Short mmCIF file of C-alpha atoms (C1' of nucleotides) in Angstrom, two decimals:
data_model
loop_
_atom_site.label_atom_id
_atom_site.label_comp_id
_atom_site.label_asym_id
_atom_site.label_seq_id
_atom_site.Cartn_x
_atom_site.Cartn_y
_atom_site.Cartn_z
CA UNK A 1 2.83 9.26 -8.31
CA UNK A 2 4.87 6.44 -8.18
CA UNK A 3 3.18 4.41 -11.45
CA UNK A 4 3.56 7.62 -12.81
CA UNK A 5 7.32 7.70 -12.48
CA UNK A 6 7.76 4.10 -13.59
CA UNK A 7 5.83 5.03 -17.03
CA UNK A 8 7.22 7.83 -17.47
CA UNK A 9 11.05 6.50 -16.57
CA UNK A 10 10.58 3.14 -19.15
CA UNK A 11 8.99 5.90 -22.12
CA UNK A 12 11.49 7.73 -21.40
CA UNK A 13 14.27 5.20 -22.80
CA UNK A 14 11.95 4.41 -26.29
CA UNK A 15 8.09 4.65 -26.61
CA UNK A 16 5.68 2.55 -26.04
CA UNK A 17 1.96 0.96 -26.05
CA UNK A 18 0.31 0.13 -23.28
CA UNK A 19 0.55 -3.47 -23.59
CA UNK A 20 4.13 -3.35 -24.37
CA UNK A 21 4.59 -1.02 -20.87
CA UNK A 22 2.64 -4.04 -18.91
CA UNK A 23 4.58 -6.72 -20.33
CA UNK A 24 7.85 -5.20 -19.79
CA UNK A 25 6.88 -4.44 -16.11
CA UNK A 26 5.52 -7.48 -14.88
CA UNK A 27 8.79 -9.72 -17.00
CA UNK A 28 11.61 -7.46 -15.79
CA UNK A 29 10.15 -6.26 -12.26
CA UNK A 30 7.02 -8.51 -11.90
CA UNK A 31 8.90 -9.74 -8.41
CA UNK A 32 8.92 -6.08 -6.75
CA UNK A 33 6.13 -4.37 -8.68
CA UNK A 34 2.75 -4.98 -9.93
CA UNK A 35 1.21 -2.54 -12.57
CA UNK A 36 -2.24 -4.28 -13.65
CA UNK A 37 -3.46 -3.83 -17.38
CA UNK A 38 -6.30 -1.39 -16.62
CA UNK A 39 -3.90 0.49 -13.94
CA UNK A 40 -1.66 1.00 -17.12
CA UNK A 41 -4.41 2.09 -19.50
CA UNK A 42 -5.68 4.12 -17.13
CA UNK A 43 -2.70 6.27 -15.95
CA UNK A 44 -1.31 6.34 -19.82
CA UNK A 45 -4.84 7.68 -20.88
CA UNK A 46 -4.54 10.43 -17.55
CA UNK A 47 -1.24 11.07 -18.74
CA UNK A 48 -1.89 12.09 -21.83
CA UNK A 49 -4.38 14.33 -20.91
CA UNK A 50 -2.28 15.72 -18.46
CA UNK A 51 0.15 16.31 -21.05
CA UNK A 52 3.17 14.50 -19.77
CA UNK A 53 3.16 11.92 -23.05
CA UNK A 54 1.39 12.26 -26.60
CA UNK A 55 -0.51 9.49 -27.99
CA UNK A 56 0.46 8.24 -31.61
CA UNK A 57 -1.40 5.38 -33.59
CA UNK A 58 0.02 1.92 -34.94
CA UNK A 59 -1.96 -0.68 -36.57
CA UNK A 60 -0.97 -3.50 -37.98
CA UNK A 61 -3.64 -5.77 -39.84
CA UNK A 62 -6.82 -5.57 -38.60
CA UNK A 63 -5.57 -5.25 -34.64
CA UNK A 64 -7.01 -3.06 -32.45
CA UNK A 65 -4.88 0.44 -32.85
CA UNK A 66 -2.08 0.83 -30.90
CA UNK A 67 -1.65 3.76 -28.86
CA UNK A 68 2.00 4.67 -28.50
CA UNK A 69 3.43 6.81 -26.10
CA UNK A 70 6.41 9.51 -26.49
CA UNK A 71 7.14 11.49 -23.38
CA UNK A 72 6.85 15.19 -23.57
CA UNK A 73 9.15 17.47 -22.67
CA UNK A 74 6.40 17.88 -19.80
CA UNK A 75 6.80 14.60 -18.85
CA UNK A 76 10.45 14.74 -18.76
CA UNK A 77 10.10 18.15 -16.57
CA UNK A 78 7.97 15.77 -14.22
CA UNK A 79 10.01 12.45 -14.51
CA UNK A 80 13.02 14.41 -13.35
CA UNK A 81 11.27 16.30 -10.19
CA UNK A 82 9.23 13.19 -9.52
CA UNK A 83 12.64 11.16 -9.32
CA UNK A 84 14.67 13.64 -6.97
CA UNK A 85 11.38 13.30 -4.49
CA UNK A 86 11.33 10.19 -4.24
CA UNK A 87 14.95 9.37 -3.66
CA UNK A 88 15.43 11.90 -1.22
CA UNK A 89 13.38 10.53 0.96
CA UNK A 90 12.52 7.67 2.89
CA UNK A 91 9.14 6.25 3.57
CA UNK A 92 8.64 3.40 5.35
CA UNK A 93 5.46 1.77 5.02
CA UNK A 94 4.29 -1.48 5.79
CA UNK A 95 6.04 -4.46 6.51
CA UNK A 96 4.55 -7.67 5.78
CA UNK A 97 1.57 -8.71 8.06
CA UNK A 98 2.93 -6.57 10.88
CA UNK A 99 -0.80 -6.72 12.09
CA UNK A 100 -0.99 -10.28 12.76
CA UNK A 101 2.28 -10.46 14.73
CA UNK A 102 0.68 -7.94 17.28
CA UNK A 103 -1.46 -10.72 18.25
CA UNK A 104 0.85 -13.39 18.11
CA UNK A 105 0.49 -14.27 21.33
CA UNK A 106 -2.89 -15.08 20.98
CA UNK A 107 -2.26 -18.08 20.17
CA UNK A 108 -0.55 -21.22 21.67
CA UNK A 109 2.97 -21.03 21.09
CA UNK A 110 3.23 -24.84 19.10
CA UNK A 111 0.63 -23.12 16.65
CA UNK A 112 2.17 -19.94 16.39
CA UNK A 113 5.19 -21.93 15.35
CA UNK A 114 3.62 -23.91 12.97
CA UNK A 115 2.11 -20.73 11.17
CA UNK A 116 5.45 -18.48 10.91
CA UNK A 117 7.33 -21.54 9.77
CA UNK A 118 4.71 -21.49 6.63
CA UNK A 119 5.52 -18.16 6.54
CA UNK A 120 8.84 -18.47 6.49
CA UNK A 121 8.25 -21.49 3.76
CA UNK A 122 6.33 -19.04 1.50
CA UNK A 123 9.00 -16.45 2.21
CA UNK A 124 12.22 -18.96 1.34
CA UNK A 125 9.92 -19.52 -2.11
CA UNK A 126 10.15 -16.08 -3.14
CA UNK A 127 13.46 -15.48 -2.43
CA UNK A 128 14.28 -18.10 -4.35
CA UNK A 129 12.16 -17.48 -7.49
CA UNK A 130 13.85 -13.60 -7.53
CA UNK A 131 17.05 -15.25 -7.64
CA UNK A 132 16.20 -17.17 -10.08
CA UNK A 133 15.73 -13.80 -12.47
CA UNK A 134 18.33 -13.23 -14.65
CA UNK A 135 20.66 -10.26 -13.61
CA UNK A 136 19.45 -6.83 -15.94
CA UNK A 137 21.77 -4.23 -16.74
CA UNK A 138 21.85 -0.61 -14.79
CA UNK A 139 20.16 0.44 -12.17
CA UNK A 140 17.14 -2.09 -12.19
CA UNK A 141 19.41 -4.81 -11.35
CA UNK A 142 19.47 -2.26 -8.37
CA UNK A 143 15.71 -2.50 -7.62
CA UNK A 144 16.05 -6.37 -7.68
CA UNK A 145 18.96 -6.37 -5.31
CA UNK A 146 16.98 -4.31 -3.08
CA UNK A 147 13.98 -6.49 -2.87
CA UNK A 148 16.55 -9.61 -2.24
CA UNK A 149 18.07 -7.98 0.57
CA UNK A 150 15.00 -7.18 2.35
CA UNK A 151 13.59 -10.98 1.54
CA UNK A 152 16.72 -12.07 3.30
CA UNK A 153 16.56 -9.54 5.93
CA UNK A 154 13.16 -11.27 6.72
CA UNK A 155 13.94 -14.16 6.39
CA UNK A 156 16.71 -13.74 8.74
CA UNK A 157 14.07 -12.24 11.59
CA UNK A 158 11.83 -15.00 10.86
CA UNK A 159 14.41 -17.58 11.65
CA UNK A 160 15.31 -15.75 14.67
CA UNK A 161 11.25 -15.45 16.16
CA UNK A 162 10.59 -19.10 15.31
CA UNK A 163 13.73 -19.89 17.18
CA UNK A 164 13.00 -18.12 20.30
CA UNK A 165 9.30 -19.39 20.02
CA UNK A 166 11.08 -22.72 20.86
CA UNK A 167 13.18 -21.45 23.69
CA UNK A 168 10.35 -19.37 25.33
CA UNK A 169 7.13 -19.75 24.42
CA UNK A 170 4.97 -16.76 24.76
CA UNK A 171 1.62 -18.54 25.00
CA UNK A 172 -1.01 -16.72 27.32
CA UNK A 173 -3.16 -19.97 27.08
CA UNK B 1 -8.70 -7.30 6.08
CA UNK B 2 -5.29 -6.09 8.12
CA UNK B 3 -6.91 -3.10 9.95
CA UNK B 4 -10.05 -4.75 10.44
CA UNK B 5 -7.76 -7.63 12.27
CA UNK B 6 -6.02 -4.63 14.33
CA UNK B 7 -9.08 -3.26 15.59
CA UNK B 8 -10.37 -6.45 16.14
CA UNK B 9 -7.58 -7.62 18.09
CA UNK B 10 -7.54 -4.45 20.60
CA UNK B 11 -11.25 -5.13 20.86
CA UNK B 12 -10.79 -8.81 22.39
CA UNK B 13 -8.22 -7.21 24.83
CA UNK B 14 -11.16 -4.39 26.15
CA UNK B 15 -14.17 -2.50 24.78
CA UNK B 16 -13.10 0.81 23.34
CA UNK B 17 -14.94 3.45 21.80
CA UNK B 18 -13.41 4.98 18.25
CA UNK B 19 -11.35 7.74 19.06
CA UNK B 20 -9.92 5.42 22.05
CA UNK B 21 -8.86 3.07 19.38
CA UNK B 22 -7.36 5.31 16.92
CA UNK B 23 -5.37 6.97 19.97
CA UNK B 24 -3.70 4.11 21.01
CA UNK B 25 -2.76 2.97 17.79
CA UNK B 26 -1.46 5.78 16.85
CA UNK B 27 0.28 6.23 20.27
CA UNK B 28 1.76 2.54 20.28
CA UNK B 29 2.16 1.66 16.97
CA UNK B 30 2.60 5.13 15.60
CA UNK B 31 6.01 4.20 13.78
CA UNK B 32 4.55 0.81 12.03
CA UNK B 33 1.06 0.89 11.36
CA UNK B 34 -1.33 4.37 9.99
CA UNK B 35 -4.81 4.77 10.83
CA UNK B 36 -6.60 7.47 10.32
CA UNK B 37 -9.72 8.63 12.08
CA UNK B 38 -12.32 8.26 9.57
CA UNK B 39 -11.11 4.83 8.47
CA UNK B 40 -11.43 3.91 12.20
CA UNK B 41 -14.94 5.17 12.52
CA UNK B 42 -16.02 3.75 9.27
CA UNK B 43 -14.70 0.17 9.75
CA UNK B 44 -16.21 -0.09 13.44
CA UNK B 45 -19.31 0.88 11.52
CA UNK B 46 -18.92 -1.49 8.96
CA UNK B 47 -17.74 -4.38 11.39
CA UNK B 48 -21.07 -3.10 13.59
CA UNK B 49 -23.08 -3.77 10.43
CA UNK B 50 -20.90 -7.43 9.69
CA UNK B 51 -22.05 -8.49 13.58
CA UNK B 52 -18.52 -8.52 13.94
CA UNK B 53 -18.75 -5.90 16.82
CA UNK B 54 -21.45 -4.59 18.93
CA UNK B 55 -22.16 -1.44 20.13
CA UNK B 56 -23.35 0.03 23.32
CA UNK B 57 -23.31 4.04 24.31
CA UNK B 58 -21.57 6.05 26.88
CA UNK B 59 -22.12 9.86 27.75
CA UNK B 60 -19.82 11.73 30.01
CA UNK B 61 -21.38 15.48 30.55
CA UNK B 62 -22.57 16.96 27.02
CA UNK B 63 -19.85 15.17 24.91
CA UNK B 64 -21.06 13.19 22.17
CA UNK B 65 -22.00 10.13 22.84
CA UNK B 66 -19.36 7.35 22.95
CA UNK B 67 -19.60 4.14 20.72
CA UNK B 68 -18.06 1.60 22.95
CA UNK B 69 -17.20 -1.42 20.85
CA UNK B 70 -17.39 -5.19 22.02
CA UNK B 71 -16.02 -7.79 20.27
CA UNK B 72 -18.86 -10.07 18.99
CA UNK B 73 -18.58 -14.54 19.36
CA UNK B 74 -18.45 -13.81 15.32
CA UNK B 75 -15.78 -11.38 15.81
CA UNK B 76 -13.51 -13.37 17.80
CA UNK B 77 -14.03 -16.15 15.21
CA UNK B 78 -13.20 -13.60 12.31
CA UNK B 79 -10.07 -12.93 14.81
CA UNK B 80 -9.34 -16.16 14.73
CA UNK B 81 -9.62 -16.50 11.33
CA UNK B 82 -7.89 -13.84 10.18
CA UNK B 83 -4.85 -13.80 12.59
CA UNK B 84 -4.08 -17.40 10.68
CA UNK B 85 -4.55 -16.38 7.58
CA UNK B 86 -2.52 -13.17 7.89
CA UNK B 87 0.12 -15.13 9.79
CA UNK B 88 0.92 -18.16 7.50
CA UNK B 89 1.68 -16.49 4.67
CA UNK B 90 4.48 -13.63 3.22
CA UNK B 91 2.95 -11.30 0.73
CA UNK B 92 6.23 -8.99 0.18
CA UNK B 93 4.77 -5.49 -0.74
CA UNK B 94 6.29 -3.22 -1.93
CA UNK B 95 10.09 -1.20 -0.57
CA UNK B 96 10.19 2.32 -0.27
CA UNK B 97 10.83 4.23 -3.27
CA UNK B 98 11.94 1.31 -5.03
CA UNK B 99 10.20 2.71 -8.31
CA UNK B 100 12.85 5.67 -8.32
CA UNK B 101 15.87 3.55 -7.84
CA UNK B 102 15.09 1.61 -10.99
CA UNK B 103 15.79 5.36 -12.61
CA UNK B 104 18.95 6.09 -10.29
CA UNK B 105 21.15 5.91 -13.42
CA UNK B 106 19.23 8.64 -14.94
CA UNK B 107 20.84 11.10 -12.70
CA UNK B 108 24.63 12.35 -12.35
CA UNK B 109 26.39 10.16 -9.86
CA UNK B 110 26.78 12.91 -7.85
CA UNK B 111 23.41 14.02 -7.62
CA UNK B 112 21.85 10.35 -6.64
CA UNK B 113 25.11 10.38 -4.40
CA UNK B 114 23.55 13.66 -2.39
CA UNK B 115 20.31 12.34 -2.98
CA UNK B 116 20.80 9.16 -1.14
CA UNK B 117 21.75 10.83 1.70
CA UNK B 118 19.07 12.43 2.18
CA UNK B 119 17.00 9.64 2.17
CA UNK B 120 19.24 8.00 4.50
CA UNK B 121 19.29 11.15 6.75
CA UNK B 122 15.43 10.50 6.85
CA UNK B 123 15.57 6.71 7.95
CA UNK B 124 18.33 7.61 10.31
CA UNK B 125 15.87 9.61 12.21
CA UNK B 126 13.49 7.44 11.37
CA UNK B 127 15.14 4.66 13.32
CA UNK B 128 16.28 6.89 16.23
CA UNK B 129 12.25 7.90 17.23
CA UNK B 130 11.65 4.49 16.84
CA UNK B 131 14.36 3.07 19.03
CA UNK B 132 13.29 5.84 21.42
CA UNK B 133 9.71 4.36 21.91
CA UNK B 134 9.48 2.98 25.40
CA UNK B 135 9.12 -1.20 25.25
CA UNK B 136 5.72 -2.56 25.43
CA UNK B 137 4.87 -6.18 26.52
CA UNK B 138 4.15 -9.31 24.38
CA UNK B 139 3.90 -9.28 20.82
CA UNK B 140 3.29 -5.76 20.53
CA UNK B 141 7.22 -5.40 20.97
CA UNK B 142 7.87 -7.59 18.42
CA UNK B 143 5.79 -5.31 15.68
CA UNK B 144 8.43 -2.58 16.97
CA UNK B 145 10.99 -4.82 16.79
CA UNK B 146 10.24 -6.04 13.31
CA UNK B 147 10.18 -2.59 11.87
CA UNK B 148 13.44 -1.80 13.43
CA UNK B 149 14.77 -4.78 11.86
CA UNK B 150 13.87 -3.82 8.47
CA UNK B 151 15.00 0.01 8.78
CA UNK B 152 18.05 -1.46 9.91
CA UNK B 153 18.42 -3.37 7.11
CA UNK B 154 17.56 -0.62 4.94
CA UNK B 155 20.05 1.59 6.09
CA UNK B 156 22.73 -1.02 6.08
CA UNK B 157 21.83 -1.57 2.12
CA UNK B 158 21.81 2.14 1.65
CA UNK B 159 25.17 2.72 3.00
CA UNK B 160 26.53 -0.08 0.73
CA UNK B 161 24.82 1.65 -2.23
CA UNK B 162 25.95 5.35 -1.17
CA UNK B 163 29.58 4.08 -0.92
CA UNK B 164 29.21 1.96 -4.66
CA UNK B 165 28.46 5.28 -5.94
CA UNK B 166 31.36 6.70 -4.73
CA UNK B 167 33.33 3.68 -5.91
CA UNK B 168 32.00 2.93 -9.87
CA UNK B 169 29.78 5.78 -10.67
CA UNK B 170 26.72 4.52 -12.79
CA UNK B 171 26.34 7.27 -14.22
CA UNK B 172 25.55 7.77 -18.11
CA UNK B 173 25.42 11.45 -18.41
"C1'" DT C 1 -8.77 33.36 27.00
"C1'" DT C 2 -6.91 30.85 23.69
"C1'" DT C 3 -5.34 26.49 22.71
"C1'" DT C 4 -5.45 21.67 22.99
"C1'" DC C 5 -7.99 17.61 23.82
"C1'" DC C 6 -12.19 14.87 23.56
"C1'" DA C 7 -15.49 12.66 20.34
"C1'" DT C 8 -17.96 12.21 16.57
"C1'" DG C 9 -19.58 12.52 11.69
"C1'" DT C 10 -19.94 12.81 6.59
"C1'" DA C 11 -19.50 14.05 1.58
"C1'" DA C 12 -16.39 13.99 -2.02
"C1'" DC C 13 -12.58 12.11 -3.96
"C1'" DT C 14 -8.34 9.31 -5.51
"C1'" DC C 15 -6.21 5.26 -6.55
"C1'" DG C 16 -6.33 1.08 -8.06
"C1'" DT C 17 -8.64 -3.42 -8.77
"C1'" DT C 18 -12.12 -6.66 -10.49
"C1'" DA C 19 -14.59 -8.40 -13.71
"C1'" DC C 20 -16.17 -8.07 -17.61
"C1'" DA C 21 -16.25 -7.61 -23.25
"C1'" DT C 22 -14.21 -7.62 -27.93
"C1'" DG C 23 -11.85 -9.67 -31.69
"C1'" DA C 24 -7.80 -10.58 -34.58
"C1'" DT C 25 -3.41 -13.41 -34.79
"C1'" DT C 26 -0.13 -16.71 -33.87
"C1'" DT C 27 1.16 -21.16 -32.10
"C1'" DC C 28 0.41 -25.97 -30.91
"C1'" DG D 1 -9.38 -26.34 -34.30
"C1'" DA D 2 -8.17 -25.12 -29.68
"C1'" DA D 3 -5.35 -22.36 -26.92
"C1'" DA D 4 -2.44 -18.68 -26.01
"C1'" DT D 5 -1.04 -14.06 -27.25
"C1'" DC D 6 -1.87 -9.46 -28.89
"C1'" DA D 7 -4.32 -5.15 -27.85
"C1'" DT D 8 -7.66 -2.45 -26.17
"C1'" DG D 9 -11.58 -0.76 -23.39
"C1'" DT D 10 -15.04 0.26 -19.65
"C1'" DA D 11 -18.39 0.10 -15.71
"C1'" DA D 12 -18.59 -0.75 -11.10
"C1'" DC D 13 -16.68 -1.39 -6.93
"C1'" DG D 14 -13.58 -1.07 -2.60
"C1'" DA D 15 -10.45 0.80 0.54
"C1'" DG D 16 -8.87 4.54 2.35
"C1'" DT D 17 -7.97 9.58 2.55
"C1'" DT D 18 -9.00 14.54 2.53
"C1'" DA D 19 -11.16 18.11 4.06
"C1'" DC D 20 -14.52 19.72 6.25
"C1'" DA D 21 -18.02 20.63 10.34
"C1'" DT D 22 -19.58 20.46 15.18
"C1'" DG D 23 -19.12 21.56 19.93
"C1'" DG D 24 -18.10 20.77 24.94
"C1'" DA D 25 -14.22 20.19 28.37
"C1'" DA D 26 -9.77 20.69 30.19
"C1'" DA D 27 -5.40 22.89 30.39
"C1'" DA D 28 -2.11 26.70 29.48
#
DNA sequence: TTTTCCATGTAACTCGTTACATGATTTC
DNA sequence: GAAATCATGTAACGAGTTACATGGAAAA
């Protein structure tokens, strides 16, 4: 339901193929969200049937036909309820490894602190490369902002375990 | 790979049957982590099957009969394995809803304004359960900890957003 | 006595990914 | 002429969930 809204938010604005919908994604919003080829295909062609966008044809040459998308006035019934229900609420989900930190302490603390400071390396490399994006205009410049904020907010945490891993090890071994 | 690392982990603590497993988890880690009965059953089976795990049985009365897991010498290396792995690296994932808030200027400023609040209404009590979860020991705190970090985080960037709207409305309706 | 807890199981299903295959067109 | 880009498609798989079914035991 999510993919869904995506699609149906960026065909709402002009239409589109499906290779056109992928490309945009993964240039504009490739840091925060990841929409594979076949994912696309598959949820424009579910879509359609569904009756939320209508399929038009393009060629040019001897290409493979282009489907393009227009959104339907079912699709804009569902892009609108489908965007209230996801803002309204809050969902957390998973943060980042979570698992392995539960067993942290499994491990000598010297190694431990070797590990999150890769993590932490890998971490500073994303954060970078998003801010390295230039700024868009409206409301995904939003999205990107949001991602940045919780890269930092990690980063800050991360900082703060490796830290203490130094003042007080929590080694069992 | 991340729940099979969870169940794993409790494993090399003490031998625990499936439903044991999926209790605490859901008991102590509740807030941060999901996992559901069936997917406990069938990756104990399928980590039984791997040689990751071994199984012996327990009856009490005329209950069914309890698999109680132990954690194999090729489980504890998969542990070992895994817990590294999983550790040394930062694979971001995706933030709540972010797929709607690419779409927020879709929507009268006031409505995303109300809308907002809801969500935040939801973290809020969100992070009040959570901060209400009695401390555990060791590195199982710092899973709880994490999370509140982040919801903290959230929350302070949805305020900032909330208030924006307030300030410059984004709207284009 | 009715509900909740204990303890499992399993068949069907959704979502999304992987890993292919095709073939024209533009760019280097 | 080789490589990258354009543009689609599809079969098979994997992880995980849903929704169901079974029943005894303990608690209310």
């Amino acid at each position: 339901m999510d993919r869904e809204l995506l699609l149906l938010g960026l065909l709402r604005r002009s239409k589109m193929h499906g290779y056109e919908l992928h490309e945009f994604i993964n240039h504009n919003l490739g840091s925060c969200t990841e929409l594979k080829k076949s994912t696309a295909y598959y949820l424009l062609e579910k879509m359609a049937a569904q009756g939320w966008i209508s399929e038009t044809r393009e060629q040019k040459g001897n290409r493979p036909v282009r489907r393009v998308y227009t959104i339907t006035e079912a699709g804009e019934a569902a892009f609108q309820y489908l965007l209230r229900l996801h803002l309204s609420s809050y969902k957390p989900g998973q943060f980042s490894g979570d698992t392995s930190l539960t067993f942290l302490d499994a491990l000598p603390s010297q190694e431990a602190h070797t590990l999150l400071s890769l993590r932490r390396d890998s971490l500073v490399h994303d954060l970078e490369s998003l801010r390295a994006v230039p700024r868009h205009q409206g409301s995904i410049q939003l999205v990107l902002d949001h991602h940045a904020h919780h890269l930092a907010a990690e980063l800050a945490w991360l900082n703060q375990i490796i830290e203490n891993l130094y003042a007080s090890p929590i080694t069992e071994e």
